[in-house]
Structures are given as structure tokens and as C-alpha cells.
Amino acid sequence: MKLAIVKTTEALHDEVLVKNRSKTIVFVPTMGALHAGHMSLVERGKRIPNALIVVSIFVNPTQFGPNEDFSRYPRTLDADAEMLEKAGANVLFLPDVETIYPPGYETVVSLPKLSKRWDGEHRPGHFDGVATVVARLFGLVMPEYAIFGEKDFQQLAIIRRMVEDLALSPYIIGAPTMREVDGLAMSSRNRYLNEDERRIAPKLYETLQSLSKKADREAIEVAKHGLLESGFSKIDYLALVDTDTLEPLDKPKNPARLLAAAWLGTTRLIDNIEVI
Ligand code: AMP
């Protein structure tokens, strides 16, 4: 089946509600600049019986802060569509800003507790933007399943909480982080890295892995220094947290998660791993 590209809600609904009415809608929301990590979400979706895989690309302005990279965020639509077609996605939804936020739009979805720390602290308003756009996209796409990457672990926790709290329909599937051969988590933002930065970048994952054996407060402080010494310019956070609440932990408990965000020049990288 060829990839259907739709821009309006009417065209989307014609695809999912009329032409493919008997299919199970499986939704993969993205911001484009697609890579093998995104494709792994499509592959995961294809394992669901009778799936119609709907991928959206929308660079959501409300989840970027005023000094963030909204305007320079990579936009690679032709390559994205080609990749999705090859991967066997069925529908590509490309809404414009007015489709997502029509005149008069005002609702904001906010999860103050889960958004308080980590990326939420360093990117004020980011998760309100994420939760709101995902809720709106769920309303438009009406999926039975939605797939998100563990790469954005706090985002996944927030989406799960939101779906529970608002009794939204989709069943949320978390998919493992895809990595380059040297361990760097795949990310659309990796293309910002220059050659030197790209060489240093895998240190973030190496650091998380070495901490997974011993993640007490002292080991975390040593690891932060190590990252700065290897060339990271700033560490937003490196922390051991409860897998569900994302509250910080003093000592490892089973299971826990190590979360990190650090800057290489003007590029901010995030990563996380499970600690058992
Ligand atoms: P983005 O386009 O960066 O907003 O990401 C869209 C979806 O792809 C989110 O659910 C991300 O968590 C997921 N994703 C991004 N990078 C990866 C990766 N390296 N492995 C698995 N999923 C990813």
C-alpha cells in the first residue's frame, strides 16, 4: 500500500474513517527529521494485527521555549516521506499550525507534578506544549494505539499519566531507544553536532552505563565531572529517579531510571537507561 499524505483533518478522516474503516489505527506522532529510531516505532506498530500506521509530522511551536531551536529544527519532508513509505507506514499526517490551533483555540493540558523536574525544569512550558499537542492529535487521529520512544522518558511518563487521567482511548506503547553503533541515542538533533562534538557525544551513554552499576550520590557527582572533562559544556541534570514518579532517589531501587541532559556546544542531548 502506498503512503497516503494528508494535510487537512477532512483528508485524514477520509483515509482513516472511510477508506480504512476496518483497520486498527496505530499512531506515531513525530516532529520529522526522521531516523531509524522513528522507524523502529513504525516497525513496532506493524506488529499489531490489522494495523493502519498513521505517522504525524508537526514541529509544534508551543513546546519550544523562546530561546530554543524551533526555527532551526531540521525539516526534511521529502526524505521523511520516502523513509516512511519504505518502512511500510500507511498515512502521513502533515497538519499546519491552523489545523492544530484553529482561531479561538485555548485549552492547555498541564501535568504540574510530572513536569516539575528534569526537562520540565530546564525547559519551562515544554511539557504543557507536548501534552496539549498530543491530546489534540489524539482527538484528530482517534488511534487505538499510540507509540512513543523511551528515549524521551519523561515525555512517555507524562503521556501515560495524561491518558489515564483524562480517560483517553489509545493504549500507549513505549518502545526502546535506538542507538548508533557507538551507543549515541539517535536523535533529530544529532545532525547539529560538528565532528568533534559527534566524537564526544557517545560519552553520555557510556556514563549512564557505568553509573548503572553504582549510582549513589557520590558516583553521580564524579560522573558529572567526567562529562565536563570529556568536553560537554554544561550538564542540565544527571539523576537517578523512580521509574513511575520520576522523583529523585538517593539509592538505587529496583527498577529505577537514570536520566541525563547535557550540552555539547549549542546542542542539547538527552538520554536515559533502566537500572535494575
Ligand atoms: P521527535 O520527532 O523527536 O519528537 O520524536 C518522535 C517520537 O520518536 C517520540 O516518541 C520519541 O521518543 C521517539 N524517538 C526519538 N528518538 C528515538 C530513538 N533514538 N529511539 C526510539 N524512539 C525515538
Short mmCIF file of C-alpha atoms and ligand atoms in Angstrom, two decimals:
data_model
loop_
_atom_site.label_atom_id
_atom_site.label_comp_id
_atom_site.label_asym_id
_atom_site.label_seq_id
_atom_site.Cartn_x
_atom_site.Cartn_y
_atom_site.Cartn_z
CA MET A 1 0.00 0.00 0.00
CA LYS A 2 1.32 3.43 -0.97
CA LEU A 3 1.84 6.07 1.72
CA ALA A 4 -1.13 8.47 1.71
CA ILE A 5 -0.08 12.03 2.52
CA VAL A 6 -2.83 14.16 4.09
CA LYS A 7 -2.71 17.73 5.32
CA THR A 8 -6.23 18.54 6.48
CA THR A 9 -8.45 16.93 9.11
CA GLU A 10 -11.01 16.12 6.38
CA ALA A 11 -8.41 14.29 4.27
CA LEU A 12 -7.13 12.47 7.37
CA HIS A 13 -10.63 11.35 8.31
CA ASP A 14 -11.33 10.23 4.76
CA GLU A 15 -8.24 7.98 4.98
CA VAL A 16 -8.78 6.56 8.47
CA LEU A 17 -12.57 6.57 8.89
CA VAL A 18 -13.80 5.96 5.36
CA LYS A 19 -11.17 4.22 3.23
CA ASN A 20 -9.68 2.12 6.06
CA ARG A 21 -12.63 1.85 8.40
CA SER A 22 -12.00 -1.76 9.41
CA LYS A 23 -8.34 -1.17 10.35
CA THR A 24 -6.84 -0.64 13.80
CA ILE A 25 -5.42 2.88 13.93
CA VAL A 26 -1.88 2.93 15.30
CA PHE A 27 -0.43 6.41 15.75
CA VAL A 28 3.20 7.55 15.82
CA PRO A 29 3.49 11.31 16.47
CA THR A 30 6.79 12.93 15.46
CA MET A 31 8.40 16.25 14.62
CA GLY A 32 10.03 14.88 11.46
CA ALA A 33 13.74 14.76 10.54
CA LEU A 34 13.11 11.06 10.79
CA HIS A 35 15.75 8.44 11.55
CA ALA A 36 15.95 4.74 12.39
CA GLY A 37 14.63 5.45 15.92
CA HIS A 38 11.35 6.72 14.46
CA MET A 39 11.26 3.78 12.05
CA SER A 40 11.52 1.38 14.99
CA LEU A 41 8.24 2.86 16.27
CA VAL A 42 6.64 2.19 12.87
CA GLU A 43 8.01 -1.38 12.96
CA ARG A 44 6.60 -1.84 16.44
CA GLY A 45 3.23 -0.65 15.18
CA LYS A 46 3.25 -3.10 12.31
CA ARG A 47 3.29 -5.97 14.81
CA ILE A 48 -0.23 -5.00 15.88
CA PRO A 49 -2.77 -7.10 13.93
CA ASN A 50 -4.63 -5.25 11.18
CA ALA A 51 -2.73 -2.02 11.90
CA LEU A 52 -3.11 1.16 9.89
CA ILE A 53 0.05 3.10 10.76
CA VAL A 54 -0.57 6.84 10.91
CA VAL A 55 2.54 8.99 11.41
CA SER A 56 2.25 12.72 12.03
CA ILE A 57 4.94 15.30 11.44
CA PHE A 58 4.29 18.57 13.22
CA VAL A 59 7.00 20.81 14.63
CA ASN A 60 4.91 22.08 17.50
CA PRO A 61 5.76 25.72 18.25
CA THR A 62 4.26 25.64 21.76
CA GLN A 63 6.76 23.09 23.06
CA PHE A 64 9.78 25.26 22.21
CA GLY A 65 10.97 28.00 24.54
CA PRO A 66 11.70 31.49 23.18
CA ASN A 67 15.45 30.79 23.01
CA GLU A 68 15.17 27.24 21.73
CA ASP A 69 15.69 25.76 18.28
CA PHE A 70 12.17 25.97 16.77
CA SER A 71 13.24 27.91 13.70
CA ARG A 72 16.37 25.86 13.05
CA TYR A 73 14.76 22.49 13.86
CA PRO A 74 15.59 20.26 10.84
CA ARG A 75 12.80 19.92 8.27
CA THR A 76 13.44 17.10 5.78
CA LEU A 77 9.99 16.28 4.47
CA ASP A 78 10.85 14.52 1.20
CA ALA A 79 13.36 12.19 2.84
CA ASP A 80 10.90 11.58 5.71
CA ALA A 81 8.10 10.55 3.33
CA GLU A 82 10.43 8.25 1.42
CA MET A 83 11.63 6.59 4.62
CA LEU A 84 8.07 6.10 5.87
CA GLU A 85 6.92 4.62 2.58
CA LYS A 86 9.83 2.13 2.67
CA ALA A 87 9.11 1.24 6.30
CA GLY A 88 5.50 0.45 5.41
CA ALA A 89 3.71 3.32 7.19
CA ASN A 90 0.25 3.92 5.70
CA VAL A 91 -0.72 7.53 6.33
CA LEU A 92 1.44 10.63 6.82
CA PHE A 93 -0.48 13.46 8.52
CA LEU A 94 1.10 16.88 7.95
CA PRO A 95 -1.12 19.39 9.71
CA ASP A 96 -0.38 23.09 9.52
CA VAL A 97 -0.47 25.30 12.62
CA GLU A 98 -4.09 26.39 12.00
CA THR A 99 -5.26 22.77 11.88
CA ILE A 100 -3.77 22.10 15.30
CA TYR A 101 -4.54 25.51 16.83
CA PRO A 102 -7.54 26.96 14.97
CA PRO A 103 -8.73 30.51 15.78
CA GLY A 104 -10.20 30.58 19.29
CA TYR A 105 -8.16 27.59 20.48
CA GLU A 106 -7.34 27.93 24.20
CA THR A 107 -7.14 24.61 26.08
CA VAL A 108 -3.85 23.71 27.74
CA VAL A 109 -3.13 20.29 29.23
CA SER A 110 -0.75 20.55 32.16
CA LEU A 111 0.76 17.93 34.46
CA PRO A 112 2.47 20.04 37.11
CA LYS A 113 3.96 17.23 39.20
CA LEU A 114 5.48 15.11 36.44
CA SER A 115 6.62 18.25 34.62
CA LYS A 116 8.26 19.89 37.61
CA ARG A 117 11.73 18.40 37.38
CA TRP A 118 14.36 17.46 34.79
CA ASP A 119 13.44 18.61 31.29
CA GLY A 120 10.41 20.40 32.72
CA GLU A 121 12.62 22.49 34.99
CA HIS A 122 15.11 23.31 32.24
CA ARG A 123 12.53 23.85 29.51
CA PRO A 124 9.67 25.77 31.17
CA GLY A 125 6.35 25.18 29.43
CA HIS A 126 7.78 22.40 27.26
CA PHE A 127 5.62 19.58 28.63
CA ASP A 128 2.44 21.68 28.62
CA GLY A 129 3.13 22.10 24.90
CA VAL A 130 3.76 18.37 24.45
CA ALA A 131 0.74 17.17 26.44
CA THR A 132 -1.55 19.67 24.72
CA VAL A 133 -0.48 18.85 21.18
CA VAL A 134 -0.59 15.09 21.82
CA ALA A 135 -4.09 15.35 23.30
CA ARG A 136 -5.22 17.38 20.28
CA LEU A 137 -3.56 14.92 17.86
CA PHE A 138 -5.28 12.01 19.66
CA GLY A 139 -8.58 13.83 19.12
CA LEU A 140 -7.90 14.26 15.41
CA VAL A 141 -6.38 10.85 14.65
CA MET A 142 -8.52 8.79 17.09
CA PRO A 143 -5.96 5.99 17.45
CA GLU A 144 -6.46 2.72 19.31
CA TYR A 145 -2.72 2.53 19.95
CA ALA A 146 -0.06 5.24 20.13
CA ILE A 147 3.67 4.54 20.21
CA PHE A 148 6.29 6.70 21.91
CA GLY A 149 10.03 6.21 22.41
CA GLU A 150 11.64 5.62 25.80
CA LYS A 151 14.33 7.99 24.54
CA ASP A 152 12.08 10.80 25.84
CA PHE A 153 11.39 9.06 29.11
CA GLN A 154 9.76 11.96 30.96
CA GLN A 155 7.55 12.63 27.95
CA LEU A 156 6.43 8.98 27.90
CA ALA A 157 5.58 9.13 31.63
CA ILE A 158 3.59 12.32 31.08
CA ILE A 159 1.63 10.88 28.14
CA ARG A 160 0.80 7.73 30.12
CA ARG A 161 -0.42 9.83 33.06
CA MET A 162 -2.45 12.14 30.81
CA VAL A 163 -4.16 9.21 29.06
CA GLU A 164 -5.04 7.71 32.44
CA ASP A 165 -6.23 10.99 33.96
CA LEU A 166 -8.34 12.10 31.01
CA ALA A 167 -9.54 8.56 30.21
CA LEU A 168 -8.31 8.94 26.65
CA SER A 169 -8.70 5.91 24.38
CA PRO A 170 -5.32 4.98 22.98
CA TYR A 171 -3.30 2.24 24.55
CA ILE A 172 0.23 3.67 24.97
CA ILE A 173 3.21 1.58 23.91
CA GLY A 174 6.74 2.58 24.98
CA ALA A 175 9.48 1.49 22.56
CA PRO A 176 13.19 1.06 23.38
CA THR A 177 15.80 3.67 22.42
CA MET A 178 17.58 3.06 19.12
CA ARG A 179 21.29 3.89 19.14
CA GLU A 180 24.13 4.46 16.72
CA VAL A 181 26.82 1.75 16.75
CA ASP A 182 28.87 3.76 19.25
CA GLY A 183 25.91 3.99 21.65
CA LEU A 184 24.74 7.54 20.96
CA ALA A 185 20.94 7.66 21.16
CA MET A 186 19.54 8.51 17.72
CA SER A 187 18.01 11.97 17.65
CA SER A 188 16.98 14.52 15.04
CA ARG A 189 19.21 16.97 16.91
CA ASN A 190 22.36 14.86 16.37
CA ARG A 191 22.69 16.50 12.98
CA TYR A 192 23.58 19.75 14.76
CA LEU A 193 26.80 18.17 16.10
CA ASN A 194 30.11 19.03 14.46
CA GLU A 195 32.79 16.37 14.02
CA ASP A 196 34.46 16.94 17.40
CA GLU A 197 31.15 17.04 19.24
CA ARG A 198 29.96 13.89 17.48
CA ARG A 199 33.09 12.10 18.72
CA ILE A 200 32.41 13.15 22.31
CA ALA A 201 28.63 12.55 22.25
CA PRO A 202 28.65 8.76 23.00
CA LYS A 203 30.22 9.59 26.40
CA LEU A 204 26.76 10.41 27.67
CA TYR A 205 25.54 6.84 27.18
CA GLU A 206 28.88 5.39 28.40
CA THR A 207 28.49 7.43 31.57
CA LEU A 208 24.94 6.20 32.15
CA GLN A 209 26.08 2.62 31.62
CA SER A 210 28.97 2.91 34.05
CA LEU A 211 26.66 4.52 36.63
CA SER A 212 24.11 1.76 36.28
CA LYS A 213 26.39 -0.43 38.38
CA LYS A 214 26.71 2.12 41.17
CA ALA A 215 24.50 5.19 41.12
CA ASP A 216 24.89 6.73 44.55
CA ARG A 217 25.20 10.49 45.00
CA GLU A 218 28.99 10.48 45.00
CA ALA A 219 29.27 8.37 41.85
CA ILE A 220 26.86 10.74 40.09
CA GLU A 221 28.94 13.78 41.05
CA VAL A 222 32.12 12.10 39.77
CA ALA A 223 30.32 11.19 36.54
CA LYS A 224 29.22 14.81 36.01
CA HIS A 225 32.82 15.98 36.32
CA GLY A 226 33.87 13.27 33.89
CA LEU A 227 31.38 14.51 31.30
CA LEU A 228 32.59 18.08 31.64
CA GLU A 229 36.17 16.91 31.31
CA SER A 230 35.41 14.99 28.14
CA GLY A 231 34.09 18.16 26.51
CA PHE A 232 30.43 18.56 27.46
CA SER A 233 29.85 22.23 28.08
CA LYS A 234 27.03 22.01 30.63
CA ILE A 235 25.01 19.37 32.42
CA ASP A 236 21.36 20.19 32.99
CA TYR A 237 20.82 17.08 35.09
CA LEU A 238 22.14 13.59 35.72
CA ALA A 239 19.96 11.80 38.21
CA LEU A 240 18.64 8.51 39.49
CA VAL A 241 14.85 8.56 39.61
CA ASP A 242 11.82 6.46 40.40
CA THR A 243 10.61 4.88 37.14
CA ASP A 244 6.98 5.92 37.64
CA THR A 245 7.00 9.18 39.60
CA LEU A 246 10.39 10.42 38.28
CA GLU A 247 11.13 11.66 41.81
CA PRO A 248 14.87 11.59 42.67
CA LEU A 249 16.24 8.58 44.55
CA ASP A 250 19.17 8.55 46.95
CA LYS A 251 19.88 4.89 46.47
CA PRO A 252 19.10 2.54 43.59
CA LYS A 253 15.87 0.64 43.92
CA ASN A 254 14.50 -1.94 41.59
CA PRO A 255 13.61 -0.76 38.99
CA ALA A 256 14.93 2.79 38.72
CA ARG A 257 15.98 5.02 35.84
CA LEU A 258 19.00 7.19 35.21
CA LEU A 259 18.08 10.37 33.33
CA ALA A 260 20.53 12.81 31.76
CA ALA A 261 20.56 16.01 29.74
CA ALA A 262 23.81 17.69 28.76
CA TRP A 263 25.03 20.28 26.28
CA LEU A 264 27.70 19.86 23.63
CA GLY A 265 28.22 23.40 22.37
CA THR A 266 24.79 24.61 21.28
CA THR A 267 23.28 21.12 21.09
CA ARG A 268 21.37 19.63 23.98
CA LEU A 269 21.41 15.83 24.24
CA ILE A 270 19.18 13.68 26.43
CA ASP A 271 19.41 10.01 27.26
CA ASN A 272 18.30 7.53 29.92
CA ILE A 273 18.69 3.89 30.89
CA GLU A 274 16.98 1.44 33.15
CA VAL A 275 18.81 0.48 36.35
CA ILE A 276 17.99 -2.96 37.68
P1 AMP B 1 10.56 13.50 17.92
O1 AMP B 1 10.33 13.55 16.44
O2 AMP B 1 11.96 13.69 18.33
O3 AMP B 1 9.57 14.34 18.68
O4 AMP B 1 10.23 12.01 18.35
C1 AMP B 1 9.07 11.35 17.95
C2 AMP B 1 8.99 10.03 18.65
O5 AMP B 1 10.13 9.24 18.32
C3 AMP B 1 8.99 10.16 20.18
O6 AMP B 1 8.08 9.22 20.73
C4 AMP B 1 10.41 9.84 20.54
O7 AMP B 1 10.56 9.34 21.85
C5 AMP B 1 10.74 8.78 19.51
N1 AMP B 1 12.19 8.67 19.34
C6 AMP B 1 13.08 9.67 19.10
N2 AMP B 1 14.34 9.18 19.06
C7 AMP B 1 14.25 7.85 19.28
C8 AMP B 1 15.20 6.77 19.38
N3 AMP B 1 16.51 7.00 19.25
N4 AMP B 1 14.75 5.53 19.62
C9 AMP B 1 13.42 5.29 19.77
N5 AMP B 1 12.46 6.26 19.69
C10 AMP B 1 12.87 7.51 19.45
#
